[in-house]
Amino acid sequence: MSVETAGPSRAARQDAFFQALCFSAAMVLMATLAGLLIALVIGGWPALAHFGPKFFISAAWDPVAEDYGAAGPIVGTLVTAGLAMVMALPLAVGIAVFLVEFCPSVLAKYVSMAVELLAGIPSIVYGMWGLFVLAPWFALHVQLPLFYVVDPDSFWGHLFEGIPNGANIFTAAMILAIMVLPYIATVLRELLLSVPTHVREAAYGMGCTPYEVVSKIMLPYIRRSAIGAVMLGLGRALGETMAVTFIIGNSHEFPRSLFASGSTIASTIANEFAEASSDLHVSALLALGLVLFVITFAALVGARLLIGREKA
């Protein structure tokens, strides 16, 4: 009788201990997130209180005069991340569809390995490649021809104006697109593989073309989950530091064209945090970190709202 009662009691204790461990893991995560947010708010508050709303609309960044504004890095962050997603998303969808639908099984394994290998390359390697290879090539074969062909007073002239040195907003976005591409493509490939085989075969049996199967069956089937894949790439693009720092030009001015030098929030913090000599300078950098936190959080909230709308 005692043996029979001991068994459930021991199982109950193990279950309670396991639940406590899981709860502790979740609380550690929440405490870390709350601590990070509190540290950024406390550290950045002096700059926010000193400059007020001007901090978010001013492009000034003068450590000597102690005048700081976040408009340049904020716009640079949003523009480079947005352009990177515009470049990477169609390529990622194409790669995922090719691997699932059209690529021979013998070749698919090696192509998948190559895509996953791109995800494992350190960001500083991408940055060095961008600085020493992509930037000179882009300046010689893209910027200089456009400089001589496009009317500087036209819309396209204003869009593409800038020093033809290859270090600008657009090339930084290209590097980011290459970096986020394998993440999005890998997740989309796994999602497409999750589409039930009988659903695809039924579509082919009804006479659908491969394009119709992909566009009308497979992509709508994974639409909600694909939003998560896109947000994974966007989060990487928003927070990328070293690769962007190498190639973006690191100018705090408000970017006025695609080929203008600029900066992002992450690149500004990386460039200046170690050399910040005054409390206000450090506070301004922490305030930038808080802004990046809010932007990333807003992107995640937007993704959740989109997923919720799709479910409804």
CSV table of C-alpha atoms in Angstrom, one decimal:
chain,number,residue,atom,x,y,z
A,1,MET,CA,0.0,0.0,0.0
A,2,SER,CA,2.8,2.4,0.9
A,3,VAL,CA,4.5,1.6,-2.4
A,4,GLU,CA,1.4,2.5,-4.3
A,5,THR,CA,1.0,5.8,-2.6
A,6,ALA,CA,4.7,6.6,-2.9
A,7,GLY,CA,4.7,6.4,-6.7
A,8,PRO,CA,2.1,9.1,-7.4
A,9,SER,CA,3.7,11.3,-4.7
A,10,ARG,CA,7.1,11.1,-6.3
A,11,ALA,CA,5.6,11.7,-9.8
A,12,ALA,CA,3.7,14.8,-8.4
A,13,ARG,CA,6.9,16.1,-6.9
A,14,GLN,CA,8.8,15.6,-10.2
A,15,ASP,CA,6.0,17.3,-12.1
A,16,ALA,CA,6.0,20.3,-9.7
A,17,PHE,CA,9.8,20.6,-10.0
A,18,PHE,CA,9.6,20.4,-13.8
A,19,GLN,CA,6.9,23.1,-13.9
A,20,ALA,CA,9.0,25.3,-11.5
A,21,LEU,CA,12.0,25.0,-13.8
A,22,CYS,CA,10.0,26.0,-16.9
A,23,PHE,CA,8.4,28.9,-15.0
A,24,SER,CA,11.9,30.0,-13.8
A,25,ALA,CA,13.2,29.9,-17.4
A,26,ALA,CA,10.3,32.1,-18.6
A,27,MET,CA,10.8,34.5,-15.7
A,28,VAL,CA,14.6,34.8,-16.4
A,29,LEU,CA,13.7,35.8,-19.9
A,30,MET,CA,11.2,38.3,-18.8
A,31,ALA,CA,13.5,39.7,-16.2
A,32,THR,CA,16.3,40.1,-18.7
A,33,LEU,CA,14.0,41.9,-21.1
A,34,ALA,CA,12.7,44.2,-18.4
A,35,GLY,CA,16.2,44.9,-17.1
A,36,LEU,CA,17.4,45.7,-20.5
A,37,LEU,CA,14.5,48.1,-21.1
A,38,ILE,CA,14.9,49.8,-17.7
A,39,ALA,CA,18.7,50.2,-18.2
A,40,LEU,CA,18.1,51.9,-21.6
A,41,VAL,CA,15.4,54.2,-20.3
A,42,ILE,CA,17.5,55.2,-17.3
A,43,GLY,CA,20.6,55.7,-19.3
A,44,GLY,CA,19.0,57.5,-22.2
A,45,TRP,CA,16.7,59.7,-20.1
A,46,PRO,CA,19.2,62.6,-19.6
A,47,ALA,CA,19.6,63.0,-23.3
A,48,LEU,CA,15.8,62.7,-24.0
A,49,ALA,CA,15.1,65.2,-21.2
A,50,HIS,CA,17.8,67.6,-22.4
A,51,PHE,CA,16.8,67.7,-26.1
A,52,GLY,CA,13.1,66.7,-25.9
A,53,PRO,CA,11.3,66.0,-29.2
A,54,LYS,CA,14.1,67.7,-31.1
A,55,PHE,CA,16.2,64.6,-30.5
A,56,PHE,CA,14.0,62.6,-32.9
A,57,ILE,CA,13.8,65.2,-35.7
A,58,SER,CA,17.3,66.7,-35.7
A,59,ALA,CA,20.1,65.3,-37.8
A,60,ALA,CA,22.8,67.2,-35.8
A,61,TRP,CA,25.5,65.1,-34.2
A,62,ASP,CA,28.3,67.2,-32.7
A,63,PRO,CA,30.1,65.7,-29.7
A,64,VAL,CA,32.2,68.9,-29.4
A,65,ALA,CA,29.1,71.2,-29.1
A,66,GLU,CA,27.1,68.5,-27.2
A,67,ASP,CA,24.4,68.6,-29.8
A,68,TYR,CA,22.8,65.3,-30.7
A,69,GLY,CA,19.9,64.2,-32.9
A,70,ALA,CA,18.7,60.8,-33.9
A,71,ALA,CA,16.9,61.6,-37.2
A,72,GLY,CA,19.8,60.5,-39.4
A,73,PRO,CA,20.5,57.1,-37.8
A,74,ILE,CA,16.8,56.4,-37.5
A,75,VAL,CA,16.1,57.1,-41.2
A,76,GLY,CA,19.2,55.2,-42.2
A,77,THR,CA,18.1,52.2,-40.1
A,78,LEU,CA,14.6,52.1,-41.6
A,79,VAL,CA,15.8,52.8,-45.2
A,80,THR,CA,18.5,50.2,-45.2
A,81,ALA,CA,16.4,47.5,-43.6
A,82,GLY,CA,13.4,48.3,-45.9
A,83,LEU,CA,15.6,48.1,-49.0
A,84,ALA,CA,17.2,44.9,-47.8
A,85,MET,CA,13.8,43.3,-47.4
A,86,VAL,CA,12.7,44.4,-50.8
A,87,MET,CA,15.8,42.9,-52.4
A,88,ALA,CA,15.9,39.7,-50.3
A,89,LEU,CA,12.3,38.6,-50.1
A,90,PRO,CA,11.7,37.8,-53.8
A,91,LEU,CA,15.0,36.0,-54.0
A,92,ALA,CA,14.2,34.0,-50.8
A,93,VAL,CA,10.8,33.0,-52.2
A,94,GLY,CA,12.4,32.0,-55.5
A,95,ILE,CA,15.2,29.9,-53.8
A,96,ALA,CA,12.7,28.2,-51.5
A,97,VAL,CA,10.3,27.3,-54.3
A,98,PHE,CA,13.1,26.1,-56.5
A,99,LEU,CA,14.5,23.8,-53.8
A,100,VAL,CA,11.0,22.3,-53.0
A,101,GLU,CA,9.5,22.1,-56.5
A,102,PHE,CA,12.0,22.1,-59.3
A,103,CYS,CA,15.5,21.3,-58.0
A,104,PRO,CA,16.7,17.7,-58.5
A,105,SER,CA,17.0,15.8,-55.2
A,106,VAL,CA,20.7,15.2,-55.7
A,107,LEU,CA,21.4,18.9,-56.2
A,108,ALA,CA,18.9,20.2,-53.6
A,109,LYS,CA,21.1,19.0,-50.8
A,110,TYR,CA,24.1,20.9,-51.9
A,111,VAL,CA,22.1,24.1,-52.7
A,112,SER,CA,20.5,23.9,-49.2
A,113,MET,CA,23.9,23.5,-47.6
A,114,ALA,CA,25.2,26.5,-49.6
A,115,VAL,CA,22.3,28.7,-48.4
A,116,GLU,CA,22.8,27.6,-44.8
A,117,LEU,CA,26.5,28.3,-45.1
A,118,LEU,CA,25.7,31.9,-46.0
A,119,ALA,CA,23.9,32.2,-42.7
A,120,GLY,CA,26.9,31.1,-40.8
A,121,ILE,CA,29.4,33.6,-42.2
A,122,PRO,CA,30.3,36.2,-39.6
A,123,SER,CA,29.0,39.7,-40.3
A,124,ILE,CA,32.5,41.2,-40.2
A,125,VAL,CA,33.4,39.1,-43.2
A,126,TYR,CA,30.4,40.5,-45.1
A,127,GLY,CA,31.5,43.9,-44.1
A,128,MET,CA,35.1,43.4,-45.3
A,129,TRP,CA,33.9,41.9,-48.6
A,130,GLY,CA,31.5,44.9,-49.1
A,131,LEU,CA,34.3,47.4,-48.4
A,132,PHE,CA,37.0,45.9,-50.5
A,133,VAL,CA,35.1,44.2,-53.3
A,134,LEU,CA,31.5,45.4,-53.6
A,135,ALA,CA,32.0,49.1,-52.9
A,136,PRO,CA,34.8,49.6,-55.6
A,137,TRP,CA,32.9,47.6,-58.1
A,138,PHE,CA,29.6,49.4,-57.4
A,139,ALA,CA,31.3,52.8,-57.7
A,140,LEU,CA,33.0,52.0,-61.0
A,141,HIS,CA,30.2,50.1,-62.8
A,142,VAL,CA,27.1,51.7,-61.3
A,143,GLN,CA,27.6,55.1,-59.7
A,144,LEU,CA,30.0,56.6,-62.2
A,145,PRO,CA,27.9,55.6,-65.3
A,146,LEU,CA,24.8,57.0,-63.7
A,147,PHE,CA,26.7,60.2,-62.7
A,148,TYR,CA,27.5,60.9,-66.4
A,149,VAL,CA,24.2,59.8,-67.8
A,150,VAL,CA,21.5,61.0,-65.4
A,151,ASP,CA,20.5,64.7,-65.4
A,152,PRO,CA,21.4,66.0,-61.9
A,153,ASP,CA,18.4,68.3,-61.8
A,154,SER,CA,15.9,65.5,-62.6
A,155,PHE,CA,14.1,63.2,-60.1
A,156,TRP,CA,16.6,60.4,-60.9
A,157,GLY,CA,19.5,62.7,-60.5
A,158,HIS,CA,18.4,63.6,-57.0
A,159,LEU,CA,17.7,60.0,-56.2
A,160,PHE,CA,21.1,58.8,-57.2
A,161,GLU,CA,23.3,61.8,-56.3
A,162,GLY,CA,26.2,61.2,-54.0
A,163,ILE,CA,30.0,60.8,-54.0
A,164,PRO,CA,30.9,57.8,-56.2
A,165,ASN,CA,32.9,55.9,-53.7
A,166,GLY,CA,30.6,52.9,-53.3
A,167,ALA,CA,30.0,53.5,-49.5
A,168,ASN,CA,26.4,54.5,-49.2
A,169,ILE,CA,22.9,53.6,-48.1
A,170,PHE,CA,22.2,51.4,-51.1
A,171,THR,CA,25.3,49.2,-50.9
A,172,ALA,CA,24.7,48.8,-47.2
A,173,ALA,CA,21.2,47.6,-48.0
A,174,MET,CA,22.7,45.2,-50.6
A,175,ILE,CA,25.0,43.7,-47.9
A,176,LEU,CA,22.0,43.4,-45.5
A,177,ALA,CA,20.0,41.7,-48.2
A,178,ILE,CA,22.7,39.1,-48.7
A,179,MET,CA,22.9,38.5,-45.0
A,180,VAL,CA,19.1,38.1,-44.3
A,181,LEU,CA,18.5,36.1,-47.5
A,182,PRO,CA,19.6,32.7,-46.1
A,183,TYR,CA,17.5,33.1,-43.0
A,184,ILE,CA,14.3,33.8,-44.9
A,185,ALA,CA,15.0,31.3,-47.6
A,186,THR,CA,15.7,28.5,-45.1
A,187,VAL,CA,12.6,29.1,-43.1
A,188,LEU,CA,10.4,29.4,-46.2
A,189,ARG,CA,11.8,26.2,-47.6
A,190,GLU,CA,10.8,24.3,-44.4
A,191,LEU,CA,7.4,25.9,-44.5
A,192,LEU,CA,6.8,24.9,-48.1
A,193,LEU,CA,7.9,21.3,-47.2
A,194,SER,CA,5.2,21.3,-44.5
A,195,VAL,CA,2.4,21.7,-47.2
A,196,PRO,CA,0.7,18.2,-47.3
A,197,THR,CA,1.8,16.2,-50.3
A,198,HIS,CA,-1.7,15.1,-51.1
A,199,VAL,CA,-2.8,18.8,-51.4
A,200,ARG,CA,-0.1,19.5,-54.0
A,201,GLU,CA,-0.7,16.2,-55.9
A,202,ALA,CA,-4.5,17.0,-56.0
A,203,ALA,CA,-3.8,20.4,-57.5
A,204,TYR,CA,-1.5,18.8,-60.2
A,205,GLY,CA,-4.1,16.2,-60.8
A,206,MET,CA,-6.7,18.9,-61.5
A,207,GLY,CA,-4.4,20.2,-64.3
A,208,CYS,CA,-2.8,23.1,-62.4
A,209,THR,CA,0.6,24.4,-63.6
A,210,PRO,CA,3.5,24.6,-61.2
A,211,TYR,CA,3.0,28.3,-61.1
A,212,GLU,CA,-0.6,27.9,-60.1
A,213,VAL,CA,0.3,25.3,-57.5
A,214,VAL,CA,2.9,27.5,-55.9
A,215,SER,CA,0.9,30.8,-56.1
A,216,LYS,CA,-2.6,29.5,-55.4
A,217,ILE,CA,-2.0,26.6,-53.1
A,218,MET,CA,1.4,26.5,-51.4
A,219,LEU,CA,2.1,30.2,-50.7
A,220,PRO,CA,-1.4,30.9,-49.3
A,221,TYR,CA,-1.1,27.7,-47.2
A,222,ILE,CA,2.0,29.1,-45.4
A,223,ARG,CA,1.1,32.8,-45.5
A,224,ARG,CA,0.7,33.3,-41.7
A,225,SER,CA,4.0,31.4,-40.9
A,226,ALA,CA,5.8,33.2,-43.7
A,227,ILE,CA,5.2,36.5,-41.8
A,228,GLY,CA,7.4,35.1,-39.0
A,229,ALA,CA,10.1,34.3,-41.5
A,230,VAL,CA,10.0,37.8,-42.9
A,231,MET,CA,10.1,39.3,-39.4
A,232,LEU,CA,13.2,37.2,-38.6
A,233,GLY,CA,15.0,38.7,-41.5
A,234,LEU,CA,13.8,42.2,-40.7
A,235,GLY,CA,15.0,41.9,-37.1
A,236,ARG,CA,18.4,40.8,-38.3
A,237,ALA,CA,18.5,43.8,-40.8
A,238,LEU,CA,17.5,46.3,-38.2
A,239,GLY,CA,20.1,45.3,-35.6
A,240,GLU,CA,23.1,44.5,-37.9
A,241,THR,CA,26.1,46.4,-36.8
A,242,MET,CA,29.6,45.5,-38.2
A,243,ALA,CA,28.8,44.8,-41.8
A,244,VAL,CA,26.8,48.1,-42.1
A,245,THR,CA,29.5,50.1,-40.3
A,246,PHE,CA,32.1,49.0,-42.9
A,247,ILE,CA,30.0,50.0,-45.9
A,248,ILE,CA,27.5,52.7,-45.1
A,249,GLY,CA,29.8,55.7,-45.0
A,250,ASN,CA,29.1,56.7,-41.3
A,251,SER,CA,27.7,60.1,-42.0
A,252,HIS,CA,25.2,61.4,-39.4
A,253,GLU,CA,23.6,63.7,-41.9
A,254,PHE,CA,20.0,63.1,-43.0
A,255,PRO,CA,20.3,60.8,-46.1
A,256,ARG,CA,18.9,62.6,-49.1
A,257,SER,CA,19.5,60.0,-51.8
A,258,LEU,CA,20.1,56.3,-52.2
A,259,PHE,CA,23.8,56.9,-53.0
A,260,ALA,CA,24.4,59.2,-50.0
A,261,SER,CA,26.5,58.2,-47.1
A,262,GLY,CA,24.6,57.6,-43.9
A,263,SER,CA,24.5,55.8,-40.7
A,264,THR,CA,22.2,53.4,-38.7
A,265,ILE,CA,21.5,53.3,-35.0
A,266,ALA,CA,23.6,50.2,-34.6
A,267,SER,CA,26.6,51.6,-36.5
A,268,THR,CA,26.5,54.9,-34.6
A,269,ILE,CA,26.6,53.1,-31.3
A,270,ALA,CA,29.4,50.8,-32.4
A,271,ASN,CA,31.5,53.7,-33.8
A,272,GLU,CA,31.2,56.0,-30.8
A,273,PHE,CA,30.4,54.2,-27.6
A,274,ALA,CA,34.0,53.4,-26.7
A,275,GLU,CA,35.1,57.0,-27.4
A,276,ALA,CA,32.1,58.8,-25.7
A,277,SER,CA,33.8,61.2,-23.4
A,278,SER,CA,30.9,63.0,-21.7
A,279,ASP,CA,27.8,61.8,-19.8
A,280,LEU,CA,25.5,63.5,-22.4
A,281,HIS,CA,27.2,61.7,-25.2
A,282,VAL,CA,26.8,58.3,-23.5
A,283,SER,CA,23.2,59.1,-22.7
A,284,ALA,CA,22.5,60.0,-26.4
A,285,LEU,CA,23.9,56.7,-27.5
A,286,LEU,CA,21.8,54.8,-24.9
A,287,ALA,CA,18.8,56.8,-26.1
A,288,LEU,CA,19.6,55.5,-29.6
A,289,GLY,CA,19.6,52.0,-28.3
A,290,LEU,CA,16.2,52.6,-26.7
A,291,VAL,CA,14.9,53.9,-30.1
A,292,LEU,CA,16.2,50.7,-31.8
A,293,PHE,CA,14.5,48.6,-29.1
A,294,VAL,CA,11.2,50.4,-29.7
A,295,ILE,CA,11.5,50.1,-33.5
A,296,THR,CA,12.2,46.3,-33.3
A,297,PHE,CA,9.4,45.9,-30.7
A,298,ALA,CA,7.0,47.8,-33.0
A,299,ALA,CA,7.9,45.6,-35.9
A,300,LEU,CA,7.2,42.5,-33.9
A,301,VAL,CA,3.9,43.9,-32.7
A,302,GLY,CA,3.0,44.7,-36.3
A,303,ALA,CA,3.8,41.1,-37.3
A,304,ARG,CA,1.6,39.7,-34.5
A,305,LEU,CA,-1.3,42.0,-35.6
A,306,LEU,CA,-0.9,40.8,-39.2
A,307,ILE,CA,-1.0,37.1,-38.0
A,308,GLY,CA,-4.0,37.8,-35.9
A,309,ARG,CA,-5.8,39.4,-38.8
A,310,GLU,CA,-5.0,36.4,-41.0
A,311,LYS,CA,-6.4,34.1,-38.4
A,312,ALA,CA,-9.6,36.2,-38.2
